[in-house]
XYZ file of C-alpha atoms in Angstrom:
740
model
C 0.064 -0.311 -0.715
C 1.257 2.834 -1.501
C 2.162 5.907 2.133
C 1.990 9.829 0.981
C 4.710 12.606 2.805
C 4.705 16.287 2.386
C 7.587 18.570 2.496
C 9.638 21.233 0.651
C 12.028 20.362 -1.949
C 15.055 21.305 -1.036
C 17.421 20.472 -3.067
C 17.222 18.533 -6.063
C 20.503 16.778 -6.383
C 20.163 15.466 -10.253
C 17.482 15.530 -12.823
C 17.738 13.826 -16.127
C 15.771 16.209 -18.910
C 15.109 13.619 -21.307
C 12.739 11.898 -19.346
C 11.771 14.091 -15.884
C 14.001 11.070 -13.991
C 14.512 13.113 -10.917
C 16.096 12.621 -6.938
C 15.008 15.213 -4.816
C 15.382 15.817 -1.017
C 12.410 16.563 0.187
C 11.921 17.955 3.794
C 9.669 16.952 5.345
C 7.941 18.431 8.669
C 9.236 16.527 11.872
C 11.458 13.680 9.601
C 14.464 13.713 8.563
C 15.794 14.865 4.439
C 14.054 12.401 2.974
C 15.257 10.908 -0.659
C 13.141 10.275 -3.547
C 13.559 9.506 -7.279
C 10.182 9.263 -9.728
C 9.632 11.101 -12.977
C 9.205 14.830 -12.482
C 7.292 17.076 -15.014
C 8.719 19.540 -13.459
C 9.845 20.682 -10.309
C 11.414 23.383 -8.630
C 13.334 23.635 -5.602
C 11.644 25.273 -2.693
C 8.525 23.697 -3.838
C 5.378 22.156 -2.032
C 5.172 18.331 -3.012
C 2.307 16.072 -1.810
C 4.223 12.854 -2.939
C 2.542 9.827 -2.919
C 4.883 6.020 -2.851
C 6.762 3.243 -1.159
C 10.301 2.708 0.768
C 12.876 0.535 -1.555
C 16.839 0.451 -0.687
C 19.460 0.330 -2.847
C 22.231 -1.210 -3.095
C 24.336 1.519 -3.202
C 22.848 4.825 -1.481
C 20.796 3.347 0.262
C 17.033 3.616 1.631
C 14.803 5.999 -1.445
C 11.032 7.440 -1.614
C 9.896 6.070 -5.197
C 7.613 9.028 -6.410
C 4.382 6.928 -7.761
C 2.049 9.589 -7.805
C 3.103 13.563 -6.466
C 1.198 16.962 -6.889
C 2.566 20.417 -6.569
C 0.871 22.683 -3.768
C 0.376 26.494 -4.350
C 2.695 27.043 -0.913
C -0.704 28.642 1.220
C 1.301 29.280 4.325
C 2.972 32.440 5.208
C 6.535 29.745 5.978
C 5.856 28.264 3.161
C 6.102 31.622 0.583
C 8.865 32.207 2.012
C 10.061 29.198 1.786
C 9.780 29.137 -1.862
C 10.855 33.258 -2.805
C 14.086 31.723 -0.837
C 14.875 29.052 -3.094
C 16.166 30.593 -5.877
C 13.135 29.809 -7.603
C 12.680 33.136 -8.547
C 16.209 35.075 -9.454
C 17.188 38.035 -7.806
C 15.144 37.535 -4.736
C 17.506 35.427 -2.044
C 16.554 34.799 1.939
C 16.616 37.832 3.282
C 14.531 39.414 0.191
C 11.960 36.563 0.251
C 11.205 37.632 4.125
C 10.276 40.786 3.362
C 8.569 40.425 1.134
C 6.415 38.033 3.222
C 6.298 40.297 6.843
C 5.143 43.180 4.324
C 1.854 41.301 2.842
C 1.295 37.591 4.093
C -0.870 35.604 3.109
C -0.987 37.940 0.888
C 1.877 38.588 -0.795
C 1.686 35.875 -3.868
C -1.978 36.887 -5.775
C -0.393 40.561 -4.762
C 3.013 39.151 -7.185
C 1.032 37.807 -9.866
C -2.409 40.472 -9.523
C -0.791 43.597 -8.586
C 3.368 43.738 -9.049
C 4.085 46.922 -9.082
C 3.325 47.402 -5.811
C 6.414 44.968 -5.381
C 8.533 48.780 -5.470
C 7.000 49.310 -2.069
C 10.154 47.058 -0.747
C 13.434 48.917 0.490
C 15.993 46.939 -1.931
C 13.061 46.504 -4.430
C 12.689 48.952 -7.754
C 10.211 49.354 -10.585
C 12.141 47.728 -12.995
C 13.020 44.199 -10.512
C 9.255 44.168 -9.487
C 8.112 44.344 -12.854
C 11.403 41.223 -14.087
C 9.769 39.086 -10.921
C 5.687 39.139 -11.918
C 7.756 37.560 -15.273
C 9.807 34.508 -13.596
C 5.961 33.885 -11.236
C 4.313 33.870 -14.739
C 6.338 31.731 -16.251
C 7.619 29.790 -13.326
C 3.431 28.233 -13.420
C 3.197 29.067 -17.262
C 5.784 25.776 -17.415
C 4.237 23.786 -14.959
C 1.011 23.677 -16.380
C 2.389 23.366 -20.261
C 3.773 20.832 -18.489
C 1.273 18.987 -17.843
C -0.303 19.237 -21.254
C 1.733 18.436 -23.104
C 3.121 15.218 -20.455
C -0.496 13.808 -22.012
C 0.353 14.019 -24.987
C 3.879 11.737 -24.596
C 6.278 14.529 -25.049
C 9.922 14.336 -23.357
C 10.602 16.871 -21.006
C 13.102 18.461 -22.479
C 11.480 18.723 -25.528
C 8.534 20.586 -23.726
C 10.615 23.606 -22.017
C 11.263 23.938 -25.681
C 8.293 23.951 -26.623
C 6.467 25.656 -24.383
C 10.325 28.930 -25.139
C 9.128 28.713 -28.685
C 5.171 28.732 -28.671
C 4.138 30.094 -24.687
C 0.422 30.166 -24.449
C -0.264 28.926 -28.576
C 2.312 25.636 -27.762
C -1.816 24.646 -26.472
C -2.916 25.420 -30.328
C 0.205 24.505 -32.374
C -0.876 20.765 -30.620
C -4.326 20.222 -30.936
C -3.947 21.953 -34.483
C -1.202 20.773 -36.173
C 1.394 19.071 -34.641
C 3.350 18.828 -37.680
C 4.209 21.970 -37.146
C 6.724 21.036 -33.798
C 8.939 19.720 -36.867
C 9.577 22.389 -38.885
C 10.127 24.755 -36.054
C 11.992 22.913 -33.267
C 15.510 21.024 -33.812
C 15.177 18.034 -32.109
C 11.949 17.150 -32.863
C 11.392 15.267 -36.487
C 7.938 13.806 -38.575
C 8.424 10.587 -36.459
C 7.223 12.573 -33.036
C 4.855 15.092 -34.631
C 2.810 11.547 -35.495
C 3.229 9.960 -32.444
C 1.711 13.836 -30.947
C -0.591 14.030 -34.006
C -2.190 10.326 -33.319
C -2.732 10.601 -29.391
C -4.531 14.895 -30.799
C -6.480 12.765 -33.404
C -5.581 14.274 -36.843
C -6.842 11.406 -39.202
C -3.742 10.103 -41.592
C -4.824 12.339 -44.405
C -4.654 15.152 -42.632
C -2.671 17.650 -45.553
C -1.201 18.789 -42.385
C 0.557 15.326 -41.682
C 1.329 15.173 -46.004
C 2.499 18.004 -46.122
C 5.347 17.489 -43.177
C 5.860 13.576 -44.546
C 6.720 15.487 -47.924
C 9.564 16.916 -45.927
C 10.625 14.434 -43.712
C 10.940 12.089 -47.010
C 13.810 14.389 -47.898
C 14.431 15.203 -44.640
C 15.688 11.150 -44.865
C 17.086 11.728 -48.344
C 19.542 13.726 -46.608
C 20.363 11.192 -43.843
C 21.604 8.141 -46.757
C 23.397 10.840 -49.359
C 20.931 12.672 -51.472
C 20.957 16.347 -51.704
C 17.620 15.953 -53.651
C 15.304 13.603 -54.710
C 13.184 13.043 -58.448
C 9.760 14.176 -57.799
C 8.901 10.371 -58.656
C 11.101 9.057 -56.802
C 9.707 11.942 -53.810
C 6.079 10.594 -54.459
C 7.089 7.197 -54.162
C 8.929 7.209 -50.697
C 6.044 9.250 -49.682
C 3.321 7.118 -50.357
C 5.725 4.141 -48.852
C 5.319 6.620 -45.511
C 2.027 7.565 -45.473
C 0.094 4.751 -46.899
C -1.426 7.050 -49.329
C -0.892 6.935 -53.177
C 1.040 9.310 -55.512
C -2.020 11.291 -56.032
C -2.865 12.031 -53.023
C 0.064 13.739 -52.283
C 0.430 16.422 -55.511
C -0.938 19.666 -54.052
C 0.271 19.274 -51.097
C 4.196 18.808 -52.607
C 2.685 21.962 -54.688
C 1.883 24.668 -51.419
C 5.517 23.562 -51.018
C 6.355 24.288 -53.835
C 4.990 27.763 -53.848
C 5.916 29.302 -50.154
C 9.573 28.484 -51.742
C 9.725 25.717 -48.751
C 10.807 23.088 -51.517
C 12.438 24.281 -55.212
C 11.915 23.205 -58.433
C 14.977 21.831 -60.407
C 13.824 20.265 -63.866
C 16.669 18.643 -65.791
C 16.251 16.474 -68.859
C 14.936 13.685 -66.720
C 12.584 14.644 -64.099
C 12.521 17.547 -61.846
C 14.800 17.400 -59.000
C 13.200 18.711 -55.739
C 14.905 20.023 -53.045
C 14.111 21.196 -49.578
C 15.013 25.115 -50.299
C 18.458 25.090 -47.277
C 19.671 22.222 -49.942
C 18.952 23.886 -52.586
C 21.142 27.351 -52.088
C 23.445 25.447 -50.133
C 24.728 24.079 -53.261
C 24.173 27.138 -55.706
C 26.557 29.184 -54.050
C 29.185 26.088 -52.938
C 28.992 26.016 -56.949
C 28.743 30.050 -57.301
C 31.843 30.278 -54.563
C 34.212 26.916 -55.791
C 34.216 29.439 -60.050
C 34.463 33.045 -57.553
C 37.868 30.967 -56.120
C 38.715 29.559 -59.393
C 41.086 32.128 -60.305
C 44.228 31.854 -63.046
C 47.261 32.725 -62.342
C 49.697 33.881 -65.359
C 53.344 32.227 -64.315
C 56.171 32.099 -66.760
C 56.668 28.543 -67.519
C 59.996 28.598 -67.403
C 61.081 30.245 -64.682
C 57.916 28.163 -62.515
C 60.549 24.735 -64.089
C 63.119 27.162 -62.740
C 61.541 27.106 -59.291
C 60.749 23.136 -59.075
C 64.117 22.473 -60.404
C 66.011 24.221 -57.439
C 63.473 22.553 -54.656
C 64.499 19.212 -56.104
C 67.729 19.877 -55.504
C 66.970 21.656 -52.032
C 64.930 18.235 -50.756
C 66.947 15.801 -52.638
C 64.062 14.821 -54.177
C 62.953 13.383 -57.060
C 59.575 13.697 -58.521
C 57.859 11.697 -61.228
C 55.971 14.052 -64.513
C 51.837 13.851 -63.350
C 53.772 15.136 -59.073
C 55.311 17.134 -60.956
C 52.989 18.886 -62.809
C 51.000 19.110 -59.425
C 52.892 21.179 -58.448
C 53.571 23.763 -61.220
C 48.917 23.583 -61.174
C 49.044 24.425 -58.071
C 51.163 27.674 -58.265
C 48.980 29.010 -61.316
C 45.741 28.194 -59.834
C 42.759 29.369 -57.794
C 40.685 26.243 -57.088
C 43.274 22.626 -58.246
C 42.760 19.098 -57.573
C 44.985 16.436 -56.448
C 43.148 12.766 -56.813
C 45.653 9.546 -57.089
C 45.046 6.083 -55.340
C 47.480 4.551 -52.431
C 50.999 4.840 -53.350
C 50.586 7.021 -55.661
C 52.967 9.469 -53.929
C 50.347 11.875 -52.926
C 51.893 12.727 -49.598
C 54.716 13.490 -51.693
C 53.316 15.727 -53.737
C 51.165 17.942 -51.256
C 55.217 18.200 -49.612
C 56.953 19.425 -52.573
C 53.151 21.942 -53.490
C 53.608 22.703 -49.304
C 58.123 23.442 -49.895
C 57.407 25.262 -52.847
C 55.005 27.743 -52.360
C 56.961 28.537 -48.460
C 59.882 29.531 -50.909
C 57.820 32.229 -52.109
C 57.035 33.400 -49.061
C 52.575 32.195 -48.430
C 51.659 31.471 -46.145
C 49.721 28.113 -45.577
C 46.358 26.156 -43.564
C 45.713 22.592 -43.812
C 42.825 21.114 -42.819
C 40.344 17.842 -43.395
C 36.983 16.593 -42.146
C 38.782 14.565 -39.007
C 41.044 15.186 -36.474
C 41.928 11.234 -36.929
C 42.607 12.759 -41.032
C 44.119 15.367 -39.493
C 46.832 13.787 -36.966
C 48.274 12.068 -40.463
C 47.836 14.680 -42.151
C 49.902 16.699 -39.025
C 52.586 13.499 -39.468
C 53.854 13.176 -42.591
C 53.993 17.019 -43.586
C 55.626 17.798 -40.019
C 53.305 21.162 -40.305
C 49.851 21.471 -37.998
C 47.320 20.924 -39.164
C 43.521 20.297 -37.549
C 39.722 19.578 -38.164
C 37.851 21.540 -40.863
C 35.748 22.008 -37.661
C 38.263 23.416 -35.825
C 39.677 25.371 -38.865
C 36.542 27.016 -39.203
C 36.135 28.174 -35.224
C 32.677 26.554 -34.499
C 31.111 29.248 -32.464
C 28.413 27.234 -29.867
C 25.249 26.763 -31.225
C 22.701 24.517 -29.089
C 20.430 25.004 -31.541
C 22.126 24.036 -34.849
C 22.012 21.033 -36.913
C 24.506 20.041 -40.022
C 23.247 22.112 -42.175
C 22.600 25.011 -40.487
C 25.959 25.364 -38.457
C 27.385 28.102 -37.168
C 31.578 29.757 -37.077
C 33.341 32.831 -36.122
C 35.069 32.326 -39.613
C 32.683 34.097 -42.178
C 32.667 36.405 -44.746
C 32.965 38.856 -41.981
C 35.381 36.281 -40.644
C 37.709 35.062 -43.788
C 40.245 32.598 -43.076
C 43.865 34.539 -43.010
C 45.948 32.650 -45.839
C 47.125 33.182 -48.980
C 46.678 28.714 -49.584
C 44.723 26.288 -47.707
C 44.861 22.314 -48.713
C 41.726 20.435 -47.693
C 42.947 16.443 -47.500
C 40.408 13.801 -47.380
C 38.443 15.522 -49.598
C 36.108 12.552 -50.349
C 34.705 13.286 -46.573
C 33.947 16.214 -47.245
C 29.549 16.704 -47.570
C 27.821 19.623 -49.650
C 27.240 21.784 -45.734
C 30.160 21.319 -44.404
C 32.351 22.454 -48.686
C 29.249 24.893 -48.268
C 30.810 26.693 -44.488
C 34.225 25.610 -45.887
C 34.516 28.336 -48.467
C 32.452 31.043 -47.032
C 36.085 31.818 -44.733
C 37.503 31.520 -47.413
C 38.533 35.242 -49.817
C 38.950 35.637 -53.885
C 43.203 35.130 -53.728
C 42.897 32.417 -51.209
C 44.635 29.033 -53.305
C 41.940 26.357 -52.638
C 44.148 22.406 -52.835
C 41.449 19.916 -52.537
C 43.327 16.317 -52.025
C 41.294 12.934 -51.839
C 40.959 9.643 -53.162
C 38.332 9.862 -55.519
C 37.414 6.102 -56.101
C 35.834 5.757 -51.884
C 33.156 5.999 -50.812
C 31.136 8.940 -50.520
C 30.773 11.149 -47.442
C 28.123 9.547 -44.723
C 26.396 13.368 -45.887
C 24.788 14.901 -48.392
C 26.339 15.429 -51.240
C 28.833 13.705 -53.654
C 31.074 16.931 -53.881
C 35.120 15.768 -54.656
C 33.531 13.483 -57.150
C 31.060 16.525 -58.225
C 34.174 18.830 -58.592
C 36.255 16.724 -60.814
C 32.916 15.336 -63.088
C 32.031 19.305 -63.707
C 35.187 19.687 -66.230
C 35.786 23.604 -64.425
C 38.946 23.607 -62.675
C 42.674 21.929 -63.109
C 42.689 18.422 -61.563
C 45.594 15.972 -61.653
C 45.422 12.245 -61.171
C 48.534 10.136 -59.657
C 48.309 6.573 -61.179
C 51.679 5.342 -60.755
C 52.484 2.978 -57.567
C 55.878 3.675 -57.083
C 58.565 1.458 -56.040
C 58.397 1.014 -52.511
C 53.972 1.204 -52.852
C 54.368 -1.583 -55.105
C 56.412 -4.048 -52.470
C 53.267 -4.091 -50.156
C 49.981 -6.604 -51.437
C 47.811 -3.970 -49.425
C 48.622 -1.242 -52.149
C 49.077 -3.286 -55.439
C 45.717 -4.691 -54.000
C 43.545 -2.113 -53.921
C 44.817 -0.571 -56.913
C 43.935 -4.282 -58.913
C 40.585 -4.050 -56.730
C 39.765 -0.784 -57.943
C 40.260 -1.473 -61.771
C 37.924 -5.317 -61.689
C 41.036 -6.913 -60.928
C 41.302 -10.031 -59.744
C 43.454 -10.497 -56.570
C 45.788 -13.477 -55.324
C 44.667 -15.027 -52.054
C 47.205 -17.920 -52.289
C 48.938 -16.589 -48.323
C 51.712 -15.555 -50.091
C 51.965 -11.727 -49.059
C 53.830 -10.399 -46.081
C 50.890 -8.136 -46.076
C 47.752 -9.206 -47.271
C 45.515 -12.482 -46.347
C 42.947 -14.160 -46.906
C 41.279 -16.874 -43.729
C 38.565 -18.727 -46.115
C 35.582 -20.333 -43.608
C 32.465 -20.616 -43.913
C 30.867 -20.897 -40.722
C 29.444 -17.740 -38.638
C 30.906 -18.898 -35.456
C 34.913 -19.794 -37.242
C 34.888 -16.845 -38.403
C 33.859 -14.658 -35.108
C 36.577 -16.661 -33.319
C 38.930 -16.367 -35.870
C 38.347 -12.874 -35.349
C 39.539 -12.599 -31.605
C 42.334 -15.168 -32.335
C 44.017 -12.768 -34.301
C 43.199 -9.320 -32.165
C 44.070 -10.837 -28.521
C 46.752 -13.534 -29.497
C 48.198 -13.141 -33.393
C 48.340 -9.888 -34.931
C 49.694 -7.427 -32.984
C 53.292 -8.911 -32.350
C 52.779 -8.293 -36.024
C 52.725 -6.098 -36.156
C 53.337 -3.971 -33.567
C 50.598 -2.450 -32.251
C 47.452 -2.678 -29.399
C 45.032 -4.790 -29.657
C 42.519 -2.278 -29.642
C 44.584 -0.412 -32.448
C 44.017 -3.608 -34.415
C 40.319 -2.365 -36.075
C 37.443 -5.079 -37.774
C 35.924 -3.467 -40.488
C 32.495 -4.981 -41.648
C 29.648 -3.664 -44.601
C 26.319 -4.336 -42.355
C 24.289 -3.190 -38.872
C 23.082 -6.367 -39.218
C 23.224 -10.224 -38.958
C 25.135 -12.566 -37.576
C 29.104 -10.792 -38.835
C 27.255 -7.125 -38.319
C 28.339 -4.119 -36.342
C 26.335 -4.945 -33.454
C 26.744 -8.042 -32.858
C 30.453 -8.871 -33.407
C 31.270 -5.519 -30.498
C 29.059 -7.992 -28.158
C 30.874 -11.641 -29.139
C 34.419 -8.851 -29.389
C 33.428 -6.562 -25.620
C 33.674 -10.072 -24.353
C 36.391 -11.699 -25.283
C 38.827 -8.827 -25.327
C 37.831 -6.073 -22.845
C 34.984 -9.103 -20.002
C 33.466 -7.988 -17.137
C 35.565 -7.210 -13.632
C 35.553 -6.402 -10.375
C 37.402 -3.328 -10.809
C 35.554 -2.513 -14.151
C 32.194 -0.277 -13.398
C 30.072 -0.460 -16.323
C 26.896 1.329 -17.477
C 24.417 -0.062 -18.642
C 22.289 1.732 -21.880
C 19.392 0.029 -24.415
C 20.975 -3.231 -24.215
C 24.225 -2.312 -24.355
C 26.418 -2.842 -21.957
C 29.495 0.604 -21.282
C 32.137 -1.230 -19.351
C 35.076 0.595 -18.347
C 37.890 -0.456 -20.848
C 36.122 0.120 -23.547
C 36.337 1.258 -27.286
C 33.662 2.710 -27.880
C 32.643 5.724 -30.600
C 31.301 9.241 -31.416
C 27.786 8.133 -33.889
C 26.767 11.942 -34.624
C 28.006 15.526 -34.342
C 28.224 17.060 -31.311
C 29.002 20.449 -31.155
C 28.715 21.495 -27.622
C 30.437 18.483 -26.507
C 33.211 19.796 -24.376
C 36.904 18.406 -23.993
C 39.633 19.001 -22.567
C 43.818 16.867 -22.165
C 44.698 17.891 -18.951
C 48.673 17.383 -18.253
C 49.925 14.734 -15.742
C 49.183 16.426 -12.636
C 45.543 17.493 -13.585
C 45.595 20.373 -14.320
C 43.828 21.507 -17.464
C 46.042 22.439 -20.507
C 43.810 23.693 -22.966
C 39.986 22.818 -23.935
C 37.153 22.757 -26.070
C 34.395 22.471 -28.177
C 32.619 19.711 -30.363
C 32.847 15.593 -30.412
C 32.260 14.130 -34.418
C 30.787 11.764 -35.891
C 33.155 9.057 -36.418
C 35.418 9.620 -33.409
C 37.602 7.079 -31.605
C 37.886 6.242 -27.794
C 38.562 4.474 -24.526
C 35.824 4.490 -21.607
C 38.246 5.334 -18.927
C 36.116 6.009 -15.396
C 32.537 5.414 -15.397
C 30.716 7.292 -12.201
C 27.220 5.833 -11.311
C 27.069 8.206 -8.451
C 26.965 11.720 -10.548
C 25.873 9.457 -13.562
C 28.853 10.003 -15.923
C 31.318 8.543 -17.861
C 34.882 10.170 -18.739
C 36.424 9.209 -22.573
C 39.377 9.868 -23.563
C 39.876 10.394 -27.507
C 42.383 11.566 -29.779
C 45.426 13.480 -28.582
C 44.743 13.391 -24.790
C 41.710 14.721 -24.885
C 38.368 13.918 -22.462
C 34.813 14.126 -22.103
C 32.755 13.668 -19.643
C 28.914 11.929 -21.224
C 26.096 12.080 -19.168
C 24.181 9.423 -18.684
C 21.329 11.072 -20.946
C 23.937 11.095 -23.649
C 25.783 7.959 -23.608
C 22.540 6.813 -27.026
C 25.656 9.882 -28.624
C 28.361 6.741 -28.535
C 28.319 2.711 -29.220
C 30.818 -0.046 -28.979
C 34.441 0.533 -31.283
C 35.442 -3.182 -32.091
C 34.058 -3.580 -34.718
C 32.796 0.180 -37.067
C 30.920 -0.450 -40.754
C 33.461 0.387 -43.137
C 31.870 3.726 -44.256
C 32.565 4.672 -40.655
C 36.704 3.409 -40.808
C 36.243 6.761 -44.183
C 39.323 8.809 -42.711
C 41.201 6.259 -40.843
C 44.173 4.798 -41.208
C 45.047 1.573 -39.082
C 48.171 -0.709 -38.431
C 45.823 -4.135 -39.283
C 42.194 -4.084 -40.362
C 39.570 -7.309 -40.111
C 36.965 -7.289 -43.207
C 34.725 -10.438 -42.597
C 33.182 -11.624 -45.379
C 30.948 -13.925 -46.088
C 26.948 -12.583 -47.830
C 25.493 -9.544 -48.167
C 22.912 -7.462 -50.325
C 24.395 -7.327 -53.830
C 24.033 -3.300 -53.277
C 26.331 -3.591 -50.433
C 28.703 -5.772 -51.236
C 30.994 -3.894 -53.833
C 33.240 -3.130 -55.022
C 34.135 1.102 -53.399
C 33.257 -0.840 -50.074
C 35.846 -3.471 -50.621
C 38.504 -0.660 -52.175
C 37.809 1.878 -49.285
C 37.590 -1.589 -46.720
C 41.795 -2.418 -47.484
C 42.923 1.352 -48.389
C 42.472 2.066 -44.229
C 44.826 -0.426 -43.821
C 48.951 0.921 -42.992
C 51.276 -2.627 -41.962
C 48.038 -5.674 -42.523
C 45.067 -6.514 -44.455
C 43.483 -9.585 -42.815
C 39.820 -11.213 -44.864
C 38.043 -14.177 -42.641
C 35.419 -15.685 -45.146
C 34.955 -16.705 -48.129
C 37.077 -15.867 -51.757
C 34.182 -16.408 -53.806
C 32.420 -13.383 -51.424
C 35.563 -11.143 -52.279
C 35.077 -11.951 -55.950
C 31.709 -10.840 -56.287
C 32.912 -7.113 -54.708
C 35.736 -7.123 -57.168
C 32.940 -7.923 -59.886
C 29.962 -5.892 -58.140
C 30.591 -2.371 -60.085
C 26.912 -1.134 -58.975
C 26.592 1.592 -56.272
C 23.877 2.441 -54.371
C 23.169 6.373 -56.979
C 23.187 9.785 -54.618
C 21.522 12.001 -55.947
C 23.409 15.363 -56.245
C 23.846 18.649 -58.231
C 26.330 21.030 -57.462
C 28.531 19.566 -61.204
C 25.282 20.973 -62.789
C 25.846 23.481 -60.834
C 28.759 24.506 -61.414
C 28.367 23.527 -65.519
C 25.475 26.235 -65.603
C 27.181 29.244 -63.666
C 30.091 28.650 -66.482
C 27.674 28.722 -69.783
């Protein structure tokens, strides 16, 4: 049978803003403070509660009162009113001022604050402006509490309810009941599915015009998540009809309305009408325009350039082959230049020659790459400082920004100050990041894009590097010659063969490329464990954590999800000294290898000295960043992860959906990274996924050793399979149209 308690909220110990789970200290008359736990929609310190529930014994924190239902009671007596005001619930009112207010107005205090707030100015220390501010806060608290109660009935989380109330105020009742799909357009973090669930609870019909409109916009958002900048009109109508369960014909009117409102943009081509979300259309168009503005040709005498290059080669004791030399000369003359080539073709040597050439001319350079790992590798191979593009652009704190609307300190008004900008791993750069980068590059700056055009395209929307090359508007040098030292590596030789569609030798006579033929999933998993734990670390002079399993799939017996569970059990098994936290069916354990799976621009990190002093701090942890769980604090409900360059990040337990185990990762997620050894479990899978492009990308991630475990026939099938997933992007066409 439930017990009941009444008292003041003395202190809120912990609060999860997503689901309202709260630990609070309740001051109950005649008793010591009682620790209460439960889900509270909205609550402040100082409020008077009546709670019902029962006592439970927590194994770590002792006796707690588990709250099942609660009621916030407006303070009625003078003591309760004073306590509430003194709690800090109203900014600017402390204990002394609260006592003076209640002493003056007695039991009438709250009515005065609500109906005649100007009378507060009678009290010494309160100006008319302060009185108005106190009244506004008092009303907001009451309004927020009422809003939480109203929104909770529609299954809306506390965190989201706060955003809704802050956006609409009292209008929220009309928005929720008339068109909850408006939330998806107005509030970051609310997608179509959340809005659709609310609409169903409100009772909106499946064929509602609001629902159809929201479904069309959601289909375009989903397309962007799959790498598309736009969708052909026929495909958009088909995808939306599947999503909503209505016929494509029923979508025409809503799509026309969105076009009239400029929420979507039409662009006709030979086959169909391309339909863009407006933000991506202008992003693509402006990217094309900025690239062409930068594409200046510098008239420099051929003889003089070649003499400088010759002098440079003598000083560096460097011998450039014809294409490498041409790359340096072209970079010197071009506002925009693309250098592309596969592994072992001398991209790094060429970049270094370009850097030294411009330095000899007295020019300043900036180097950057899309990810921390790629930037670190760039720094190691060039000897020059390199940063992530986000850090280069000085990402500013923008709580509600998404990837299409990021705020950077560097832009047209505050451009980058450099003569030459070199961006590596360009195949990973999506249209959003490219647009942000070019906004910060003034005309007159030379921009050099470096990348392997045969890698998988970016995770985000667009096909930027391929489209720039495809447009034929900019000078491009392709490095194709495999150098002698590189030709001794079967990793590099086989990568080029795979890219050319040629068969590779899998006879295990190589020193760095192996094929272990197995046809049973459990046997394959056992082989992976043995290789990581026992055999490969010594062979490649690395730790088990440096050896990476790459797999084409997330699901399935050899997919990321299952492999991570199995590998964790063998590589980081449970132990008494290792704390762990279960979150949504994933067990995170101290010592686990984890990966950030979405961009988080506000997540703080710091680098500490051996003595625990912070030597550097910043914000931003990005999709694909990998680290090790160093500490799990069950009391503070926090997890500490160490990423590259000793960056320590604190994750509240409520934010653990941003992390996943990373003993195995998808090949897509490995872009821009390099590992001492790569293990590829390849047995069977969908044709669209198991293609040449994917295999090539996986193999080129390895530095010293590739081991494929599974089916040699499937490896050959992948080499023969040229089909890549279609990606809709229009940057090349936009460049061509502006050019002509």
